[in-house]
Amino acid sequence: RVKSNDELVKLGVLSRAENRLFNKAEDFLWAVRCHMHFLTGKAEERLSFDIQREIAERLGYTAHPGQHYVERFMKHYFLVAKDVGDLTRIICAALEEQQAKHVPGYNRVFVTFSARRALPDSDDFVTENHRINIAHDTVFHDNPVNIIRLFQLADKHGLEFHPAVMQRVTRSLKLITAELRENAEANRLFLDILTSPRDPSLILRRMNESGVLGKFIPDFGKIVAMMQFNMYHHYTVDEHLLRCIAVMSEIEHGELERDHPLSNQLISTLKRDRHLLYVALLLHDIAKGRPEDHSVAGARIARKLCPRFGLSPSETETVAWLVQEHLTMSMVAQSRDLNDRKTIQDFADVVQTMERLRLLLVLTVCDIKAVGPGVWNGWKGQLLRTLFYETELVLTGGFSEASRTDRNAQARALLSEQLADWTLAERDAYLNLHYTNYFVTVSLDDQIRHAQFIREARREGRTLATMAKPHAFEAVTEITVWALDQPRLLSVIAGACAAAGANIVDAQIFTTSDGHALDTILINREFDTDDDERRRAERVGSLIEDVLSGKSLLPDVLARRTKPKRAAKAFRIKPRVEINNMLSNKFTVIEVEGLDRPGLLSEMTGVISNLSLDIASAHITTFGEKIIDTFYVTDLAGEKIADPSRQTAIKHKLLALFADQSGSKSAGKTSDKTNGRQRPPAPE
């Protein structure tokens, strides 16, 4: 029964400082809302990507080193929203106390005092109806370590927080000084919270909401409410870090065994180092928003904070290494050729030990999983497992030294045995279709399926055929294409998939000795049941056949079926093309970064083909509106591209694809990761 929030000060519900904060929050939110209406000309209530840029400009935000002006505006927005939450909690506590006063005499005494119990661990805290509260008003002033102890005891005893104690915490933040931050007992209690065997993310979130986490770790405070202006990261940086810790806890409890079998298996071997993972997860993005690489800056912060948390020098170095390399495994798995032995050797040189490899794998899974809904999929898990197992062989000395010739001969013999119902002539003719690269790359089960597929197509007199097979665990669906070879085949197939709305995640494309190509395309799964998914994949396969046979023209199909993503128009990404001859012993590696749009993979592979380059493999990774595409190429003679003038020409042609990033083409492409055409290897 108050007419203005000023009266809440007179009633003692809000302090004067809290009332000023209330008014500032109200003014800010009204200003944003009014500008949204002015800008859109209607009662728009959604602060979506495509209007954030102009709202930020209207409100006068400017860029700072390492931080976009839109990100500064949105950080302010999230901080204001957090302040409103804090004030709401204070008012709710006052309302609860007011309601308790209306309980009739004896019952009120019974409810208030019979439910109040002292905690066995500390005389400074009590429980009231399964909620922790302070025993008296000076608990935090008498001993500021109690601010951290409050959260540790709540976690230890599984207690919720009484609204009154959270109000008291918020009003006591000034007690969190440099002296408290360096206090050994406070840091021991914090490490107990962070590495709790229960649900550490729950308590850490309460610490963050109350402002304690950002005050106790000032570097964390800098990323509280920090938003990244892109379509890849769904959460503010602090929320992402807390979600990473939640995923780690779920893995430890065996709740994600089905989705992450390798991580679930490894976690039992990491019990001695589990605290290192929790610390690394809390710190891995703590340097976001700075001018320098956040991984390097984050490692420096880790070296400062870990001794404070009580970690030894060797443990500190392990955490700092994990923070510095936290993106490495993901990038190698998604954007490098895992069939190229130099990729595995280079990654092993970075990792160096099995302990680091295990820790980095689990950290990478938690990091990707916590980015946002739909970012993790089974195929990314498969790529990480492949990289882990291949690197494990190098680090343990078990990497196969058998020559390609020996492995080729062995694979041919095994396939021949499995085709026992074929005539000897049929077997010999089929085995002679494929080059060495096919036999040393493709699994035996897939080789058998391919053989039956090609045999059936030939019996029907077809030179163009497709076959579909869903893979439930990897969350992908396989489409196999048998077609006459042509230089732009990968470009055409990628364009047809884009037109069909199919997200390409991988493909194996091999040339045969009779002038055909055997292409296995993997696309993201859309339906839960295999029957529905198979029908959908068959429709995609039919569109591929129509485009390859000339029944449909690719530009027309793309124009009809691809629609730009509205939000992507808000983004600007400076395109980049790098050419590197050191990442592979056999191939030149071209890395392209730029703004995503429908059919971009088709255009890029078409440009590369027009430049008389052979694509040995291509790895197309999408991060929201941004792509980072890596192509392993040679010239038509099978050599690396060493001529500087030719490298410059390649860069110019690829950069030209991004010349207009402001038009309707600035929308999301449909592919994640693709392996391009596999040319026959040079004679051994």
Short mmCIF file of N, CA, C and O in Angstrom, two decimals, residues 413-468:
data_model
loop_
_atom_site.label_atom_id
_atom_site.label_comp_id
_atom_site.label_asym_id
_atom_site.label_seq_id
_atom_site.Cartn_x
_atom_site.Cartn_y
_atom_site.Cartn_z
N ALA A 413 42.07 -57.18 -49.44
CA ALA A 413 41.87 -58.61 -49.17
C ALA A 413 40.64 -58.83 -48.28
O ALA A 413 39.85 -59.75 -48.52
N LEU A 414 40.47 -57.98 -47.27
CA LEU A 414 39.32 -58.12 -46.39
C LEU A 414 38.00 -57.90 -47.13
O LEU A 414 37.02 -58.63 -46.93
N LEU A 415 37.96 -56.89 -48.00
CA LEU A 415 36.74 -56.64 -48.78
C LEU A 415 36.46 -57.79 -49.73
O LEU A 415 35.31 -58.22 -49.88
N SER A 416 37.50 -58.32 -50.35
CA SER A 416 37.32 -59.45 -51.26
C SER A 416 36.69 -60.64 -50.54
O SER A 416 35.81 -61.32 -51.08
N GLU A 417 37.12 -60.90 -49.31
CA GLU A 417 36.54 -61.99 -48.52
C GLU A 417 35.05 -61.77 -48.26
O GLU A 417 34.26 -62.72 -48.26
N GLN A 418 34.66 -60.53 -48.04
CA GLN A 418 33.26 -60.22 -47.73
C GLN A 418 32.37 -60.27 -48.96
O GLN A 418 31.14 -60.34 -48.84
N LEU A 419 32.98 -60.24 -50.15
CA LEU A 419 32.20 -60.32 -51.40
C LEU A 419 32.28 -61.73 -51.98
O LEU A 419 32.37 -61.91 -53.20
N ALA A 420 32.22 -62.72 -51.11
CA ALA A 420 32.41 -64.12 -51.54
C ALA A 420 31.32 -64.59 -52.48
O ALA A 420 31.54 -65.52 -53.28
N ASP A 421 30.12 -63.97 -52.43
CA ASP A 421 29.03 -64.39 -53.32
C ASP A 421 29.15 -63.77 -54.71
O ASP A 421 28.34 -64.05 -55.58
N TRP A 422 30.15 -62.93 -54.94
CA TRP A 422 30.40 -62.36 -56.26
C TRP A 422 31.32 -63.32 -57.02
O TRP A 422 32.10 -64.06 -56.43
N THR A 423 31.23 -63.23 -58.33
CA THR A 423 32.18 -64.02 -59.12
C THR A 423 33.57 -63.40 -59.01
O THR A 423 33.71 -62.23 -58.65
N LEU A 424 34.59 -64.18 -59.28
CA LEU A 424 35.96 -63.68 -59.19
C LEU A 424 36.17 -62.49 -60.11
O LEU A 424 36.82 -61.51 -59.75
N ALA A 425 35.58 -62.53 -61.30
CA ALA A 425 35.73 -61.44 -62.26
C ALA A 425 35.07 -60.16 -61.74
O ALA A 425 35.61 -59.06 -61.87
N GLU A 426 33.87 -60.33 -61.13
CA GLU A 426 33.17 -59.18 -60.58
C GLU A 426 33.99 -58.54 -59.45
O GLU A 426 34.10 -57.32 -59.36
N ARG A 427 34.55 -59.42 -58.60
CA ARG A 427 35.33 -58.90 -57.48
C ARG A 427 36.55 -58.13 -57.96
O ARG A 427 36.83 -57.03 -57.50
N ASP A 428 37.28 -58.71 -58.89
CA ASP A 428 38.49 -58.05 -59.39
C ASP A 428 38.16 -56.71 -60.05
O ASP A 428 38.86 -55.72 -59.85
N ALA A 429 37.07 -56.70 -60.83
CA ALA A 429 36.68 -55.47 -61.52
C ALA A 429 36.32 -54.39 -60.51
O ALA A 429 36.69 -53.21 -60.65
N TYR A 430 35.59 -54.79 -59.45
CA TYR A 430 35.17 -53.79 -58.46
C TYR A 430 36.36 -53.28 -57.65
O TYR A 430 36.49 -52.08 -57.42
N LEU A 431 37.24 -54.18 -57.23
CA LEU A 431 38.40 -53.76 -56.43
C LEU A 431 39.30 -52.81 -57.22
O LEU A 431 39.93 -51.92 -56.64
N ASN A 432 39.35 -52.98 -58.53
CA ASN A 432 40.18 -52.11 -59.36
C ASN A 432 39.56 -50.74 -59.59
O ASN A 432 40.21 -49.85 -60.15
N LEU A 433 38.28 -50.57 -59.17
CA LEU A 433 37.64 -49.26 -59.32
C LEU A 433 38.26 -48.22 -58.40
O LEU A 433 38.36 -47.05 -58.74
N HIS A 434 38.67 -48.65 -57.19
CA HIS A 434 39.04 -47.70 -56.14
C HIS A 434 40.54 -47.55 -56.01
O HIS A 434 41.31 -48.50 -56.18
N TYR A 435 40.94 -46.33 -55.64
CA TYR A 435 42.34 -46.02 -55.41
C TYR A 435 42.70 -46.29 -53.94
O TYR A 435 41.84 -46.54 -53.09
N THR A 436 43.98 -46.18 -53.63
CA THR A 436 44.48 -46.49 -52.29
C THR A 436 43.78 -45.66 -51.22
O THR A 436 43.43 -46.18 -50.15
N ASN A 437 43.55 -44.38 -51.49
CA ASN A 437 42.98 -43.50 -50.48
C ASN A 437 41.62 -43.99 -49.99
O ASN A 437 41.27 -43.82 -48.82
N TYR A 438 40.85 -44.60 -50.87
CA TYR A 438 39.55 -45.13 -50.49
C TYR A 438 39.70 -46.26 -49.47
O TYR A 438 39.04 -46.29 -48.43
N PHE A 439 40.60 -47.19 -49.74
CA PHE A 439 40.74 -48.37 -48.90
C PHE A 439 41.36 -48.07 -47.54
O PHE A 439 41.08 -48.76 -46.56
N VAL A 440 42.21 -47.04 -47.45
CA VAL A 440 42.83 -46.74 -46.16
C VAL A 440 42.02 -45.74 -45.35
O VAL A 440 42.36 -45.45 -44.21
N THR A 441 40.91 -45.22 -45.92
CA THR A 441 40.11 -44.21 -45.25
C THR A 441 38.74 -44.73 -44.82
O THR A 441 38.25 -44.40 -43.74
N VAL A 442 38.11 -45.55 -45.65
CA VAL A 442 36.73 -45.97 -45.42
C VAL A 442 36.69 -47.28 -44.63
O VAL A 442 37.49 -48.19 -44.89
N SER A 443 35.75 -47.38 -43.68
CA SER A 443 35.63 -48.60 -42.87
C SER A 443 35.15 -49.77 -43.72
O SER A 443 34.51 -49.58 -44.77
N LEU A 444 35.41 -50.98 -43.26
CA LEU A 444 35.03 -52.17 -44.01
C LEU A 444 33.52 -52.26 -44.17
O LEU A 444 33.02 -52.61 -45.26
N ASP A 445 32.76 -51.95 -43.13
CA ASP A 445 31.29 -52.01 -43.24
C ASP A 445 30.78 -51.08 -44.33
O ASP A 445 29.88 -51.44 -45.11
N ASP A 446 31.35 -49.87 -44.39
CA ASP A 446 30.93 -48.93 -45.42
C ASP A 446 31.37 -49.40 -46.81
O ASP A 446 30.64 -49.21 -47.79
N GLN A 447 32.55 -49.99 -46.89
CA GLN A 447 33.00 -50.52 -48.18
C GLN A 447 32.03 -51.57 -48.71
O GLN A 447 31.72 -51.60 -49.91
N ILE A 448 31.53 -52.43 -47.83
CA ILE A 448 30.59 -53.48 -48.25
C ILE A 448 29.29 -52.85 -48.74
O ILE A 448 28.75 -53.24 -49.78
N ARG A 449 28.76 -51.86 -48.00
CA ARG A 449 27.53 -51.18 -48.42
C ARG A 449 27.71 -50.48 -49.76
O ARG A 449 26.83 -50.53 -50.62
N HIS A 450 28.86 -49.83 -49.93
CA HIS A 450 29.13 -49.15 -51.20
C HIS A 450 29.17 -50.14 -52.36
O HIS A 450 28.67 -49.85 -53.45
N ALA A 451 29.77 -51.28 -52.11
CA ALA A 451 29.88 -52.29 -53.17
C ALA A 451 28.50 -52.75 -53.63
O ALA A 451 28.22 -52.85 -54.84
N GLN A 452 27.62 -53.05 -52.67
CA GLN A 452 26.27 -53.49 -53.04
C GLN A 452 25.49 -52.38 -53.73
O GLN A 452 24.74 -52.62 -54.69
N PHE A 453 25.67 -51.15 -53.27
CA PHE A 453 24.98 -49.99 -53.85
C PHE A 453 25.41 -49.78 -55.31
O PHE A 453 24.56 -49.61 -56.20
N ILE A 454 26.71 -49.79 -55.56
CA ILE A 454 27.22 -49.57 -56.92
C ILE A 454 26.83 -50.74 -57.83
O ILE A 454 26.45 -50.54 -59.00
N ARG A 455 26.88 -51.96 -57.30
CA ARG A 455 26.50 -53.14 -58.10
C ARG A 455 25.05 -53.04 -58.55
O ARG A 455 24.72 -53.30 -59.73
N GLU A 456 24.15 -52.63 -57.63
CA GLU A 456 22.73 -52.51 -57.97
C GLU A 456 22.50 -51.40 -58.99
O GLU A 456 21.71 -51.56 -59.93
N ALA A 457 23.19 -50.26 -58.82
CA ALA A 457 23.04 -49.15 -59.77
C ALA A 457 23.48 -49.57 -61.16
O ALA A 457 22.83 -49.24 -62.17
N ARG A 458 24.58 -50.32 -61.24
CA ARG A 458 25.08 -50.76 -62.55
C ARG A 458 24.10 -51.74 -63.21
O ARG A 458 23.88 -51.70 -64.42
N ARG A 459 23.54 -52.65 -62.41
CA ARG A 459 22.59 -53.61 -62.96
C ARG A 459 21.37 -52.92 -63.54
O ARG A 459 20.76 -53.40 -64.50
N GLU A 460 20.99 -51.77 -62.93
CA GLU A 460 19.85 -51.00 -63.44
C GLU A 460 20.25 -50.06 -64.56
O GLU A 460 19.40 -49.32 -65.08
N GLY A 461 21.55 -50.07 -64.92
CA GLY A 461 22.02 -49.22 -66.01
C GLY A 461 22.06 -47.75 -65.66
O GLY A 461 21.99 -46.88 -66.54
N ARG A 462 22.20 -47.43 -64.36
CA ARG A 462 22.18 -46.04 -63.91
C ARG A 462 23.61 -45.54 -63.71
O ARG A 462 24.46 -46.24 -63.18
N THR A 463 23.84 -44.30 -64.13
CA THR A 463 25.13 -43.65 -63.87
C THR A 463 25.00 -42.60 -62.76
O THR A 463 25.96 -41.94 -62.41
N LEU A 464 23.77 -42.44 -62.25
CA LEU A 464 23.51 -41.50 -61.18
C LEU A 464 22.52 -42.13 -60.21
O LEU A 464 21.42 -42.52 -60.60
N ALA A 465 22.91 -42.26 -58.94
CA ALA A 465 22.04 -42.89 -57.94
C ALA A 465 22.38 -42.34 -56.56
O ALA A 465 23.50 -41.89 -56.31
N THR A 466 21.39 -42.38 -55.65
CA THR A 466 21.62 -41.94 -54.27
C THR A 466 21.06 -42.98 -53.30
O THR A 466 20.16 -43.75 -53.64
N MET A 467 21.60 -43.00 -52.09
CA MET A 467 21.17 -43.93 -51.05
C MET A 467 21.22 -43.20 -49.72
O MET A 467 22.14 -42.42 -49.46
N ALA A 468 20.23 -43.43 -48.83
CA ALA A 468 20.14 -42.73 -47.56
C ALA A 468 20.20 -43.71 -46.39
O ALA A 468 19.65 -44.81 -46.47
#
